[in-house]
Coordinates of C-alpha atoms and ligand atoms in Angstrom, one line a residue:
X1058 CA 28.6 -4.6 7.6
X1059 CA 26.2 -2.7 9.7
X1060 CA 28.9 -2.4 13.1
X1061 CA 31.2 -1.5 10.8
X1062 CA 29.5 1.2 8.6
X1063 CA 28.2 2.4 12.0
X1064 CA 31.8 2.4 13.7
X1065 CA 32.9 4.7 10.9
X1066 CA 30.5 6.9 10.8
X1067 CA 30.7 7.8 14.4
X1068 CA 35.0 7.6 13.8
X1069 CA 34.3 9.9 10.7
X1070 CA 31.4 12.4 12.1
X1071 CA 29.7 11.4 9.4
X1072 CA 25.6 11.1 8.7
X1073 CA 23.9 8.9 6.3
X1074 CA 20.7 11.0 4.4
X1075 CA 19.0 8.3 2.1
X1076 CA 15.5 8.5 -0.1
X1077 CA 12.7 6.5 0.4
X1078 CA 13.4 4.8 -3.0
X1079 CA 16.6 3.5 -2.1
X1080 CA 17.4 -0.4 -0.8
X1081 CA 16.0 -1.7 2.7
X1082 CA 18.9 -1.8 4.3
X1083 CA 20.3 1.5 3.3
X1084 CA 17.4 3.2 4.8
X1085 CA 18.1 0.9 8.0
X1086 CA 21.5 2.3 8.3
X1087 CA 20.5 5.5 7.7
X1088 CA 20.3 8.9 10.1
X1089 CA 18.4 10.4 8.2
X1090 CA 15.3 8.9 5.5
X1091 CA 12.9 10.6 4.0
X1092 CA 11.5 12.4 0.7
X1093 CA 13.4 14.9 -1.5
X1094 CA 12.6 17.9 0.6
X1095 CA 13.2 17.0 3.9
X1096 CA 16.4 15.7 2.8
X1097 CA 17.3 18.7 1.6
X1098 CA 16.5 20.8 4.6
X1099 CA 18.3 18.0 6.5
X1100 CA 21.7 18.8 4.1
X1101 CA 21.4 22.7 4.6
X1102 CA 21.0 22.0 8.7
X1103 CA 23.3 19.2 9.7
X1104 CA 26.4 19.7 11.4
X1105 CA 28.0 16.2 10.5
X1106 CA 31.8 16.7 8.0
X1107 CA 30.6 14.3 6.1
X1108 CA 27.4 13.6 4.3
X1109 CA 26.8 10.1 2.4
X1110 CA 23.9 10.7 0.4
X1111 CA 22.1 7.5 -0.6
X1112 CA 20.0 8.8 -3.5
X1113 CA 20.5 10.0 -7.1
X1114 CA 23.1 12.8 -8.4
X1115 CA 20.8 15.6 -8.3
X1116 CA 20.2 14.9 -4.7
X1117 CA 24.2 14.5 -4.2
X1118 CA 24.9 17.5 -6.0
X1119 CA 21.5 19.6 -4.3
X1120 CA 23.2 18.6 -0.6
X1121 CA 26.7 20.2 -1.5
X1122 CA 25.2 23.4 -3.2
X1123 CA 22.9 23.6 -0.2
X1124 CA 25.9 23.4 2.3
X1125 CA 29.4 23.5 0.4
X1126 CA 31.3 23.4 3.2
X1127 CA 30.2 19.5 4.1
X1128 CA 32.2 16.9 1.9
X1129 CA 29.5 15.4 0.5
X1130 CA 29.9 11.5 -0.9
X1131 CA 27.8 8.9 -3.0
X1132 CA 27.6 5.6 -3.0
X1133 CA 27.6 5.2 -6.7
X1134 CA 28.8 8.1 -8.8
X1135 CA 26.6 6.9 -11.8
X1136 CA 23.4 6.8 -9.8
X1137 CA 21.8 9.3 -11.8
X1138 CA 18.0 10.3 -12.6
X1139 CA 16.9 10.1 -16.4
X1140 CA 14.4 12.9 -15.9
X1141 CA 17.0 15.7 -14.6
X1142 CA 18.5 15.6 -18.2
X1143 CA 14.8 16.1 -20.2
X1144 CA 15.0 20.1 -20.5
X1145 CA 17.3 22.3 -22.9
X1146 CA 19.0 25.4 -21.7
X1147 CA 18.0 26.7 -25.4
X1148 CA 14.0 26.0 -24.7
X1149 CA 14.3 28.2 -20.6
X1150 CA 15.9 30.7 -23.0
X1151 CA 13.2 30.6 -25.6
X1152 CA 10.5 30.8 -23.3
X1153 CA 11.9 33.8 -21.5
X1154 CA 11.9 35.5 -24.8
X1155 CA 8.1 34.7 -25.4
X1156 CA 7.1 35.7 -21.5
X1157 CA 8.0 39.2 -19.9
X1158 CA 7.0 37.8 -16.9
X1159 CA 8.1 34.5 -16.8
X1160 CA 9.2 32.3 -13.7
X1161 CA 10.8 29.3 -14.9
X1162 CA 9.7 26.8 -11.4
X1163 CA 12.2 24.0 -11.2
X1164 CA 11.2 20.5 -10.3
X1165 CA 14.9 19.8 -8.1
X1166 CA 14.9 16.2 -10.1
X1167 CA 17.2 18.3 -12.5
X1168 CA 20.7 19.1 -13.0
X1169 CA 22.8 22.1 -11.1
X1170 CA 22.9 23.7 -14.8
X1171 CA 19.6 24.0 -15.3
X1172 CA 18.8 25.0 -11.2
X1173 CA 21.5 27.9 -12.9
X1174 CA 18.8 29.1 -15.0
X1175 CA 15.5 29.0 -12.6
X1176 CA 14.3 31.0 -10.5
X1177 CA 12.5 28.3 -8.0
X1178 CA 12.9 25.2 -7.4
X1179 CA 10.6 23.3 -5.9
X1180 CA 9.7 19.4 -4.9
X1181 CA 6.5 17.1 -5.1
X1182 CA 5.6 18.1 -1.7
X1183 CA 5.7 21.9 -2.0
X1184 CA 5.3 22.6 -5.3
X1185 CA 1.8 23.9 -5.4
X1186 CA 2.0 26.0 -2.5
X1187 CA 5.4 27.2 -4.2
X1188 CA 3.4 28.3 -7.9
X1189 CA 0.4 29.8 -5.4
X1190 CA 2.7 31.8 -4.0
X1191 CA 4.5 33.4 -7.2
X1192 CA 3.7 36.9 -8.0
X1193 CA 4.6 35.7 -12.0
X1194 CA 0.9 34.7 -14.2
X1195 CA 3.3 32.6 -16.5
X1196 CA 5.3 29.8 -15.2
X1197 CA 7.3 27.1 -17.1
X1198 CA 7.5 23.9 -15.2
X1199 CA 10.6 21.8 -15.8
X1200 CA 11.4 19.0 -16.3
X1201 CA 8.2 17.0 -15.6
X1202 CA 5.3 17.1 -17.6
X1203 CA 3.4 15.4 -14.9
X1204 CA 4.1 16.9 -12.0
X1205 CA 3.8 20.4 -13.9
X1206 CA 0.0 19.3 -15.0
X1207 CA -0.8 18.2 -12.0
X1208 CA 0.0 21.9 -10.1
X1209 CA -1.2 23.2 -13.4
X1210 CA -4.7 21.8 -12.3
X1211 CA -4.2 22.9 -8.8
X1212 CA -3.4 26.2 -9.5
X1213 CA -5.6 27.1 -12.4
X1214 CA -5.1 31.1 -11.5
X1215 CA -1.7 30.5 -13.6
X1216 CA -0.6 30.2 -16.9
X1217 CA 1.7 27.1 -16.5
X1218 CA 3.4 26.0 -19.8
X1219 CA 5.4 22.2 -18.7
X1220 CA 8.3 20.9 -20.3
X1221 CA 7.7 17.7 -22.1
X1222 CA 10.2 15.2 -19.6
X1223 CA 9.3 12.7 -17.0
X1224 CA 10.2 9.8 -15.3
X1225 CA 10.4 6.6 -16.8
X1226 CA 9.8 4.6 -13.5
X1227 CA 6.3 6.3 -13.1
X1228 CA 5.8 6.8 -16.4
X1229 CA 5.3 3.4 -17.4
X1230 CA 2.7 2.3 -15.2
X1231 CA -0.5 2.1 -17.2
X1232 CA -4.1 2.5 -16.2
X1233 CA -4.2 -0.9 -16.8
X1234 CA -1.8 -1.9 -14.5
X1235 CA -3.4 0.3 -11.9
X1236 CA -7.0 -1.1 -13.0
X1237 CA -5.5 -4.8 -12.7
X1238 CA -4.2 -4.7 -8.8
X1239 CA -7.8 -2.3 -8.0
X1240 CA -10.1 -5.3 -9.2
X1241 CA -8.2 -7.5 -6.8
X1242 CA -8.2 -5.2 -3.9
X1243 CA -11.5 -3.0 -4.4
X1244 CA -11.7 -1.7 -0.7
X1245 CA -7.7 -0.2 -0.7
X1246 CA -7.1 3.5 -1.8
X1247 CA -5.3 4.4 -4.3
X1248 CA -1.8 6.6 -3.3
X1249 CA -0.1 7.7 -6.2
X1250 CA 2.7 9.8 -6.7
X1251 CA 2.5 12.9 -8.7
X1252 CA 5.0 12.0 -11.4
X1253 CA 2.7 8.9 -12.9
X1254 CA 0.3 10.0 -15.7
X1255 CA -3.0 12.3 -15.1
X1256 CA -5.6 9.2 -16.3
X1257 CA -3.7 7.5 -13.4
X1258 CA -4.2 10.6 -11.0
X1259 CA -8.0 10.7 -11.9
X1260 CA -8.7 7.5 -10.5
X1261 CA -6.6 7.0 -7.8
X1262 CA -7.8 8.4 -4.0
X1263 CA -5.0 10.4 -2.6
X1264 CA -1.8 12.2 -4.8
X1265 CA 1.5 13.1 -2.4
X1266 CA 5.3 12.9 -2.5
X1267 CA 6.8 10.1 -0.8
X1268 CA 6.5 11.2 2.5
X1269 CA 3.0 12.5 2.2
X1270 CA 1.6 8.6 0.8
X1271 CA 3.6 7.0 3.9
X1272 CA 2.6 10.0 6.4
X1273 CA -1.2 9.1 5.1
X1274 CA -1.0 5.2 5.3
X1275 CA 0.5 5.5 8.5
X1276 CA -2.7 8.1 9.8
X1277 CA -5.5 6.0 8.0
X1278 CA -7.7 3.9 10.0
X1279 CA -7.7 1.8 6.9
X1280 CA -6.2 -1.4 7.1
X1281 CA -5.1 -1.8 2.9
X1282 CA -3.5 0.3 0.5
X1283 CA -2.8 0.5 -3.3
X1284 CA 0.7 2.1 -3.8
X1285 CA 1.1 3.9 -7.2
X1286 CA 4.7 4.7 -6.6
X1287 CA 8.9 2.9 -6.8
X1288 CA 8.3 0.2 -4.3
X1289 CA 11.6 1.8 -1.9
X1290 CA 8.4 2.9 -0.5
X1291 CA 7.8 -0.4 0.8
X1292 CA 10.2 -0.3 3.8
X1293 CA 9.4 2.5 5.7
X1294 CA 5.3 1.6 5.0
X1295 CA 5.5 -2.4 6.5
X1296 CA 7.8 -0.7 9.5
X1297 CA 5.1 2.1 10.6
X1298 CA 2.1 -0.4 9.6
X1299 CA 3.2 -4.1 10.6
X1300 CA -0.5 -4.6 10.1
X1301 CA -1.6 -3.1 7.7
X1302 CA -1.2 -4.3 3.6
X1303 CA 0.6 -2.6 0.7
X1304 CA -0.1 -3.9 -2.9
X1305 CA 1.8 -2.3 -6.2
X1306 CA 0.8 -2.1 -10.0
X1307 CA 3.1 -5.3 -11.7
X1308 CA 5.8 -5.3 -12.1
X1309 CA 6.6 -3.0 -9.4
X1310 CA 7.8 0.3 -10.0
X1311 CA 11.2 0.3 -9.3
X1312 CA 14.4 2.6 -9.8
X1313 CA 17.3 0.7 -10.4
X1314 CA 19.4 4.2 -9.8
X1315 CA 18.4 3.8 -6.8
X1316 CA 18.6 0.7 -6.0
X1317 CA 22.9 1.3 -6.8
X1318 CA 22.8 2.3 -3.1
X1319 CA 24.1 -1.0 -1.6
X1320 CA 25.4 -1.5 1.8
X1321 CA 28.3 -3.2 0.1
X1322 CA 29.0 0.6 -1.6
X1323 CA 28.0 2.8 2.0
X1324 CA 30.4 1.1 3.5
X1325 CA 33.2 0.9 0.8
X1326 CA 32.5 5.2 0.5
X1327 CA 32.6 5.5 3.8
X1328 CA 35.8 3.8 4.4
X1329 CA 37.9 5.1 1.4
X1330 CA 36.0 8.2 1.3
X1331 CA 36.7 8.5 -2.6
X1332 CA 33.5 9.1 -4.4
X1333 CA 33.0 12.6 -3.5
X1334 CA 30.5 15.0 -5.3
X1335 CA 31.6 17.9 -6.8
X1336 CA 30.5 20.9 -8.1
X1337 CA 32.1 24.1 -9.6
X1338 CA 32.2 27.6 -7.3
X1339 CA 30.2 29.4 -10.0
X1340 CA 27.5 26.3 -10.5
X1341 CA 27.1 26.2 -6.5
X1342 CA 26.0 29.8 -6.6
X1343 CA 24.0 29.9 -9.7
X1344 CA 21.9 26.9 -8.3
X1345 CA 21.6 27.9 -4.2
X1346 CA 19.6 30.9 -5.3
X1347 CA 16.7 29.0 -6.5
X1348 CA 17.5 26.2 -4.0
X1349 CA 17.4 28.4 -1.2
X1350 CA 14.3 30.5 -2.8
X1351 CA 12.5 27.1 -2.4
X1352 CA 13.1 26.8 1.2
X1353 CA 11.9 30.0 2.0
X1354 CA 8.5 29.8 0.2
X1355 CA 7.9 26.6 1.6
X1356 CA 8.3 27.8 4.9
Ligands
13P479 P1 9.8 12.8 -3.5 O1 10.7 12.1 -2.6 O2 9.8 14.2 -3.4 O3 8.4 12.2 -3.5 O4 10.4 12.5 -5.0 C1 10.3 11.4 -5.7 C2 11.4 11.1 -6.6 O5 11.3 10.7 -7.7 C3 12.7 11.4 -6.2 O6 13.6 11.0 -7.2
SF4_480 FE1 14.3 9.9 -11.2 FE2 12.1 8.5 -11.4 FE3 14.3 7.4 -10.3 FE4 12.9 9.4 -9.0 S1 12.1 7.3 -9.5 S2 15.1 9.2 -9.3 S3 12.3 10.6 -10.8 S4 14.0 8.0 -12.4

């Protein structure tokens, strides 16, 4: 299945972008890996025809608005993300009504609507520098709570007001859980991802996106790690660090979104190229604004 997914993508000048939380083997086939950020830089760059996003909609869906011209295809349609749905148009339009001032900072797990009605979106990995940077005292953080708190805490010059969503995959891991796999491996660090829930943060020994927990493993002269994050993870960690040892809260943390991603379905897109993302003209603009707003501040 590899040759043959390879074969067409060279046939098709097409590029495979995947997440770090999607299956082993579509990160081996993959041109492109890495966390929601890079991936969308790598969408708005590339000069493939044909992007096959191994990810969730929002990611499908940011890739097309970020470069419209690309045909831009999924794996699995219905790979979706829970936590993009959790905020109201109503509630954005409430809260602008309450704030003169308000900037309404957009986590890009969300839908193309609601990018429509922010004015920044930002990721895991830039989202503090992103709020630092806003010349707005009030900012409403959608859609996760967590990763809202968490800059909330970071940037405590700001009045940040977070929408009540999250992500069910981080945030169901307990202390507990987290307590359990410490007590067996006292001398590994905890890496935990900022969507899991602040008693979680508070004990754990280094918060980052995706790419920032595998960036730090990978620099570490320590030899064992606790990973507080969806085991995808796992992959690109064992390949950097062959010796080093990766343990997980049980039962591990996993997305079965994005797990949808199989080679079975890269290859089956890739052939009949029929599971194509698409998003209105007027949605593409409304949401590239914020998108774009993002790149630039991160910069
Ligand atoms: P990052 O890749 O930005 O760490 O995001 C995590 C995530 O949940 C993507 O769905
Ligand atoms: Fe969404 Fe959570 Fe899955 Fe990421 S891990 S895609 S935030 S449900």
């Amino acid at each position: 299945m590899k040759e043959k997914i390879e074969k067409l993508k060279k046939e098709k000048n097409a590029a495979i972008l995947t997440h770090y939380y999607a299956p082993a083997e579509a990160q081996a086939v993959a041109d492109y890996v890495g966390d929601s950020f890079y991936l969308a830089k790598v969408a708005k760059q590339i000069s493939a025809d044909i992007i096959v996003f191994c990810g969730v909609s929002f990611m499908g869906e940011s890739a097309k608005i970020l470069n419209p011209e690309k045909k831009v295809l999924m794996p699995d349609l219905t790979a979706d993300c829970p936590m993009a749905h959790m905020v109201a148009e109503g509630r954005i339009e409430q809260m602008r009504r309450e704030y003169d001032d308000l900037a309404v900072v957009c986590y890009i797990n969300s839908t193309a609507e609601i990018k429509c009605k922010s004015d920044v979106c930002v990721t895991s990995s830039n989202a503090i520098k992103i709020v630092r940077s806003l010349p707005n005292k009030n900012i409403f953080f959608i859609p996760d709570r967590n990763l809202g708190r968490y800059v909330a805490e970071q940037v405590p010059e700001k009045n940040i007001i977070v929408n009540d969503g999250c992500c069910p995959i981080h945030a169901a891991i307990t202390v507990e859980q987290l307590q359990k796999v410490k007590l067996e491996h006292p001398n590994a660090p905890i890496l935990i991802h900022p969507e899991c829930e602040p008693e979680l943060l508070t004990i754990s020994d280094f918060i980052g996106s995706t790419a920032e927990i595998i960036d730090y493993a990978k620099n570490s002269s320590q030899t064992e790690f606790i990973v507080c994050t969806e085991d995808g993870v796992d992959y690109q960690l064992v390949t950097d660090n062959p010796d080093k040892k990766f343990f997980y809260p049980t039962p591990h943390p996993c997305c079965r979104d994005m797990k949808l991603n199989t080679m079975e379905a890269i290859l089956s897109v890739l052939e009949k190229e029929d599971k194509e993302v698409i998003v209105e003209k007027s949605v593409i603009d409304g949401a590239l604004r914020p998108l774009d707003r993002m790149l630039e501040l991160a910069r």
